[in-house]
CSV table of C-alpha atoms in Angstrom, one decimal:
chain,number,residue,atom,x,y,z
B,1,UNK,CA,151.8,104.8,68.3
B,2,UNK,CA,154.9,106.1,70.0
B,3,UNK,CA,154.1,109.7,69.1
B,4,UNK,CA,150.6,109.3,70.4
B,5,UNK,CA,151.8,107.8,73.6
B,6,UNK,CA,154.3,110.6,74.1
B,7,UNK,CA,151.6,113.2,73.5
B,8,UNK,CA,149.2,111.6,75.9
B,9,UNK,CA,148.2,114.0,78.7
B,10,UNK,CA,150.1,113.4,81.9
B,11,UNK,CA,152.3,110.7,80.4
B,12,UNK,CA,155.9,110.7,81.8
B,13,UNK,CA,158.2,107.9,80.9
B,14,UNK,CA,160.2,108.4,84.2
B,15,UNK,CA,157.0,107.9,86.2
B,16,UNK,CA,156.2,104.4,84.9
B,17,UNK,CA,156.9,101.4,87.1
B,18,UNK,CA,157.9,103.4,90.2
B,19,UNK,CA,160.6,101.9,92.4
B,20,UNK,CA,158.2,101.6,95.4
B,21,UNK,CA,155.8,99.5,93.3
B,22,UNK,CA,158.5,97.2,92.1
B,23,UNK,CA,160.0,97.0,95.6
B,24,UNK,CA,156.6,96.0,97.0
B,25,UNK,CA,156.2,93.3,94.4
B,26,UNK,CA,159.6,91.8,95.1
B,27,UNK,CA,159.3,92.0,98.9
B,28,UNK,CA,156.0,90.1,98.7
B,29,UNK,CA,157.5,87.2,96.8
B,30,UNK,CA,158.1,83.9,98.6
B,31,UNK,CA,161.7,83.6,97.4
B,32,UNK,CA,162.5,86.9,99.1
B,33,UNK,CA,161.1,85.8,102.4
B,34,UNK,CA,162.8,82.4,102.2
B,35,UNK,CA,166.2,83.9,101.4
B,36,UNK,CA,165.9,86.4,104.3
B,37,UNK,CA,165.0,83.5,106.6
B,38,UNK,CA,168.0,81.5,105.5
B,39,UNK,CA,170.4,84.4,106.1
B,40,UNK,CA,168.8,85.1,109.5
B,41,UNK,CA,169.1,81.5,110.7
B,42,UNK,CA,172.8,81.1,109.8
B,43,UNK,CA,174.1,82.9,112.9
B,44,UNK,CA,171.9,80.7,115.1
B,45,UNK,CA,173.2,77.6,113.5
B,46,UNK,CA,176.8,78.7,114.0
B,47,UNK,CA,176.2,79.5,117.7
B,48,UNK,CA,174.7,76.0,118.1
B,49,UNK,CA,177.7,74.5,116.3
B,50,UNK,CA,180.1,76.3,118.6
B,51,UNK,CA,178.1,75.3,121.7
B,52,UNK,CA,178.2,71.6,120.6
B,53,UNK,CA,181.7,71.3,119.2
B,54,UNK,CA,183.6,74.2,120.7
B,55,UNK,CA,185.8,76.7,119.0
B,56,UNK,CA,188.4,75.2,116.6
B,57,UNK,CA,192.0,75.2,117.8
B,58,UNK,CA,194.6,77.1,115.9
B,59,UNK,CA,196.6,75.1,113.4
B,60,UNK,CA,200.3,75.2,114.2
B,61,UNK,CA,201.2,75.4,110.5
B,62,UNK,CA,198.6,77.9,109.3
B,63,UNK,CA,198.2,80.0,112.5
B,64,UNK,CA,195.1,81.4,113.9
B,65,UNK,CA,192.1,82.4,111.8
B,66,UNK,CA,188.9,84.2,112.3
B,67,UNK,CA,187.3,80.9,113.2
B,68,UNK,CA,189.6,80.4,116.2
B,69,UNK,CA,188.5,83.8,117.7
B,70,UNK,CA,184.9,83.6,116.7
B,71,UNK,CA,183.6,83.4,120.3
B,72,UNK,CA,185.7,86.2,121.7
B,73,UNK,CA,183.0,88.8,121.2
B,74,UNK,CA,179.9,89.7,119.2
B,75,UNK,CA,182.1,91.5,116.7
B,76,UNK,CA,184.3,88.5,116.2
B,77,UNK,CA,181.3,86.3,115.7
B,78,UNK,CA,179.9,88.7,113.0
B,79,UNK,CA,183.2,88.7,111.2
B,80,UNK,CA,183.3,84.9,111.3
B,81,UNK,CA,179.8,84.7,109.8
B,82,UNK,CA,180.9,86.9,107.0
B,83,UNK,CA,184.0,84.8,106.5
B,84,UNK,CA,182.1,81.5,106.2
B,85,UNK,CA,179.4,82.9,104.0
B,86,UNK,CA,181.1,85.4,101.6
B,87,UNK,CA,182.5,82.7,99.3
B,88,UNK,CA,179.1,81.1,98.4
B,89,UNK,CA,176.1,81.8,100.6
B,90,UNK,CA,176.1,85.6,99.9
B,91,UNK,CA,176.4,84.9,96.2
B,92,UNK,CA,173.0,83.2,96.1
B,93,UNK,CA,170.8,86.2,97.1
B,94,UNK,CA,172.6,88.4,94.6
B,95,UNK,CA,172.2,85.9,91.8
B,96,UNK,CA,168.6,85.2,92.9
B,97,UNK,CA,167.4,88.9,93.1
B,98,UNK,CA,169.2,90.0,89.9
B,99,UNK,CA,168.7,86.8,87.9
B,100,UNK,CA,165.1,86.3,88.6
B,101,UNK,CA,163.9,89.8,88.1
B,102,UNK,CA,163.3,90.0,84.3
B,103,UNK,CA,163.2,86.3,83.5
B,104,UNK,CA,160.4,85.7,86.0
B,105,UNK,CA,158.2,88.3,84.2
B,106,UNK,CA,158.9,86.5,80.9
B,107,UNK,CA,158.1,83.1,82.4
B,108,UNK,CA,154.7,84.5,83.7
B,109,UNK,CA,154.0,85.9,80.3
B,110,UNK,CA,153.6,89.4,81.9
B,111,UNK,CA,156.7,91.1,80.4
B,112,UNK,CA,154.9,92.2,77.2
B,113,UNK,CA,152.0,93.6,79.2
B,114,UNK,CA,154.4,95.7,81.3
B,115,UNK,CA,156.0,97.1,78.2
B,116,UNK,CA,152.5,97.7,76.7
B,117,UNK,CA,151.6,99.9,79.8
B,118,UNK,CA,153.6,101.6,78.2
B,119,UNK,CA,156.8,101.2,80.3
B,120,UNK,CA,159.9,102.1,78.2
B,121,UNK,CA,162.3,99.1,78.1
B,122,UNK,CA,165.2,101.1,79.6
B,123,UNK,CA,163.0,102.3,82.4
B,124,UNK,CA,161.8,98.7,83.2
B,125,UNK,CA,165.4,97.5,83.3
B,126,UNK,CA,166.6,100.4,85.5
B,127,UNK,CA,163.7,99.9,87.9
B,128,UNK,CA,164.3,96.2,88.2
B,129,UNK,CA,168.1,96.5,88.5
B,130,UNK,CA,167.8,99.2,91.2
B,131,UNK,CA,165.4,97.1,93.3
B,132,UNK,CA,167.4,93.9,92.8
B,133,UNK,CA,170.6,95.7,93.9
B,134,UNK,CA,168.8,97.2,96.8
B,135,UNK,CA,167.5,93.8,98.0
B,136,UNK,CA,171.0,92.4,97.5
B,137,UNK,CA,172.5,95.1,99.7
B,138,UNK,CA,169.8,94.5,102.3
B,139,UNK,CA,170.7,90.8,102.3
B,140,UNK,CA,174.4,91.7,102.8
B,141,UNK,CA,173.5,93.8,105.8
B,142,UNK,CA,170.9,91.5,107.3
B,143,UNK,CA,173.1,88.6,108.1
B,144,UNK,CA,176.0,90.5,109.8
B,145,UNK,CA,173.5,92.6,111.8
B,146,UNK,CA,171.8,89.5,113.1
B,147,UNK,CA,175.1,87.8,113.7
B,148,UNK,CA,176.3,90.9,115.7
B,149,UNK,CA,173.1,90.8,117.8
B,150,UNK,CA,173.2,87.0,118.3
B,151,UNK,CA,177.0,87.1,119.0
B,152,UNK,CA,176.7,89.9,121.5
B,153,UNK,CA,174.0,87.9,123.4
B,154,UNK,CA,176.0,84.7,123.3
B,155,UNK,CA,179.6,86.0,123.8
B,156,UNK,CA,179.2,89.6,125.0
B,157,UNK,CA,180.0,93.0,123.6
B,158,UNK,CA,183.7,93.7,123.3
B,159,UNK,CA,186.6,94.6,121.0
B,160,UNK,CA,187.3,92.7,117.9
B,161,UNK,CA,190.2,90.3,118.7
B,162,UNK,CA,192.4,89.8,115.7
B,163,UNK,CA,193.8,86.4,114.8
B,164,UNK,CA,197.3,87.9,114.5
B,165,UNK,CA,197.1,89.4,117.9
B,166,UNK,CA,195.8,92.7,119.4
B,167,UNK,CA,192.4,94.0,118.8
B,168,UNK,CA,190.1,96.8,117.7
B,169,UNK,CA,187.9,98.8,120.0
B,170,UNK,CA,184.2,98.1,119.8
B,171,UNK,CA,183.5,101.3,118.0
B,172,UNK,CA,186.3,100.8,115.5
B,173,UNK,CA,185.3,97.2,114.9
B,174,UNK,CA,181.7,98.2,114.0
B,175,UNK,CA,183.1,100.7,111.4
B,176,UNK,CA,185.5,98.1,110.0
B,177,UNK,CA,182.7,95.5,109.7
B,178,UNK,CA,180.6,98.1,107.8
B,179,UNK,CA,183.6,98.6,105.4
B,180,UNK,CA,183.8,94.8,105.0
B,181,UNK,CA,180.1,94.5,104.2
B,182,UNK,CA,180.5,97.3,101.7
B,183,UNK,CA,183.4,95.6,100.0
B,184,UNK,CA,181.6,92.2,99.9
B,185,UNK,CA,178.7,93.9,98.1
B,186,UNK,CA,181.1,95.6,95.7
B,187,UNK,CA,182.8,92.3,94.9
B,188,UNK,CA,179.4,90.7,94.2
B,189,UNK,CA,178.5,93.3,91.6
B,190,UNK,CA,180.0,91.1,88.9
B,191,UNK,CA,177.7,88.3,89.9
B,192,UNK,CA,174.8,90.8,89.9
B,193,UNK,CA,175.7,92.0,86.4
B,194,UNK,CA,176.1,88.4,85.1
B,195,UNK,CA,172.8,87.3,86.6
B,196,UNK,CA,171.0,90.4,85.3
B,197,UNK,CA,172.4,89.9,81.8
B,198,UNK,CA,171.3,86.2,81.8
B,199,UNK,CA,167.9,87.3,83.0
B,200,UNK,CA,167.4,89.3,79.9
B,201,UNK,CA,168.5,86.4,77.7
B,202,UNK,CA,166.2,83.6,79.0
B,203,UNK,CA,162.6,83.0,80.0
B,204,UNK,CA,163.8,80.5,82.7
B,205,UNK,CA,164.6,82.3,86.0
B,206,UNK,CA,166.4,79.2,87.4
B,207,UNK,CA,168.6,79.2,84.3
B,208,UNK,CA,169.7,82.8,84.9
B,209,UNK,CA,170.2,82.3,88.7
B,210,UNK,CA,171.9,78.9,88.2
B,211,UNK,CA,174.1,80.2,85.4
B,212,UNK,CA,175.3,83.1,87.5
B,213,UNK,CA,176.0,80.9,90.5
B,214,UNK,CA,177.7,78.2,88.3
B,215,UNK,CA,180.0,80.7,86.5
B,216,UNK,CA,180.9,82.2,89.9
B,217,UNK,CA,181.9,78.8,91.1
B,218,UNK,CA,184.0,78.2,88.0
B,219,UNK,CA,185.7,81.5,88.7
B,220,UNK,CA,186.6,80.2,92.2
B,221,UNK,CA,187.9,77.0,90.8
B,222,UNK,CA,190.1,78.8,88.2
B,223,UNK,CA,191.5,81.1,91.0
B,224,UNK,CA,192.7,78.0,92.8
B,225,UNK,CA,194.8,77.0,89.8
B,226,UNK,CA,198.1,78.6,90.7
B,227,UNK,CA,199.6,77.7,87.3
B,228,UNK,CA,197.5,80.6,85.9
B,229,UNK,CA,199.9,83.0,87.6
B,230,UNK,CA,199.1,86.7,87.0
B,231,UNK,CA,196.0,85.8,85.0
B,232,UNK,CA,194.2,85.2,88.3
B,233,UNK,CA,194.4,89.0,89.0
B,234,UNK,CA,191.6,89.5,86.4
B,235,UNK,CA,189.3,87.0,88.1
B,236,UNK,CA,186.9,88.6,90.6
B,237,UNK,CA,187.2,85.5,92.8
B,238,UNK,CA,190.9,86.3,93.3
B,239,UNK,CA,189.9,89.3,95.4
B,240,UNK,CA,186.8,88.1,97.2
B,241,UNK,CA,188.6,87.8,100.6
B,242,UNK,CA,190.7,91.0,100.2
B,243,UNK,CA,188.4,92.5,103.0
B,244,UNK,CA,190.5,90.5,105.5
B,245,UNK,CA,193.0,93.4,105.1
B,246,UNK,CA,190.5,95.7,106.7
B,247,UNK,CA,190.5,93.7,109.9
B,248,UNK,CA,194.1,94.6,110.8
B,249,UNK,CA,195.4,97.2,113.3
B,250,UNK,CA,196.5,99.3,110.2
B,251,UNK,CA,194.2,98.4,107.3
B,252,UNK,CA,195.5,97.8,103.8
B,253,UNK,CA,193.4,99.1,101.0
B,254,UNK,CA,195.3,98.0,97.9
B,255,UNK,CA,193.7,94.6,97.5
B,256,UNK,CA,190.1,96.0,98.1
B,257,UNK,CA,190.7,98.8,95.6
B,258,UNK,CA,191.8,96.3,92.9
B,259,UNK,CA,189.0,93.9,93.7
B,260,UNK,CA,186.4,96.6,93.5
B,261,UNK,CA,187.8,97.9,90.2
B,262,UNK,CA,187.7,94.4,88.6
B,263,UNK,CA,184.2,93.7,89.8
B,264,UNK,CA,182.8,97.0,88.8
B,265,UNK,CA,184.4,96.8,85.4
B,266,UNK,CA,182.9,93.4,84.7
B,267,UNK,CA,179.5,94.6,86.1
B,268,UNK,CA,179.4,97.7,83.9
B,269,UNK,CA,180.1,95.6,80.8
B,270,UNK,CA,177.5,93.0,81.6
B,271,UNK,CA,174.8,95.5,82.5
B,272,UNK,CA,175.5,97.4,79.2
B,273,UNK,CA,175.2,94.1,77.3
B,274,UNK,CA,171.9,93.5,79.1
B,275,UNK,CA,170.5,96.9,78.1
B,276,UNK,CA,171.8,96.6,74.5
B,277,UNK,CA,170.3,93.1,74.0
B,278,UNK,CA,167.0,93.8,75.7
B,279,UNK,CA,166.2,97.0,73.7
B,280,UNK,CA,166.6,95.0,70.5
B,281,UNK,CA,164.9,91.8,71.6
B,282,UNK,CA,161.5,90.7,70.4
B,283,UNK,CA,159.3,90.3,73.5
B,284,UNK,CA,156.9,87.4,72.8
B,285,UNK,CA,156.1,86.4,76.4
């Protein structure tokens, strides 16, 4: 059967399940639109919260934070939105797009028909992973871009005022925010890899998405246990806010380099496990 397929005129394994086709399918799904709407609405909610309650005052013991300078400029507001959402909210779209992608096909009983097209298993996984990561990256960009626009309208365009004093020029602050978004995406690769691996192991999309989010939360809890000492350095959650070092007059890159290395290492292992398990799995749905 395989030889016949390979010999079929015009058949090219690399042309099956094109990325544009998979992207169109995923963009048209309700969960994609709902997730985009939630990320777009968050900046508006924060603007309303600041209008009602005012900007929080600095704590004398902890000093100023991004929250205390949120209303200084549009750039400050965008940085604050990233600060309040990076720990959990931005985890959800990554887990959703990467965890739902294969498991949903199995739950619809369409996975075996895709493979019978015939789409090679590795090609199917690469197409779905690439689109899922692309949508995750788009989600990471959508929220700060809207926050920057909303913040500029509400608080004006100006330099990024730093909690520790001083500021960054508007042009520099935009570049730094882009670096921050890039790092947040890199730090979420471990969640993407975990969700994708679980998606190949179950026919329940919510199980894959919930499992990835749940294990990410467990990682955050473990990172809060100071008794673990140096063991926390191998937890991706330990480095999730290392991007704060980029919002300094002289950025520090050490923490972001370590965080990226930890996240990418876990992601590569998990994606490799996903491919290994899926190529040997009996597809019955």
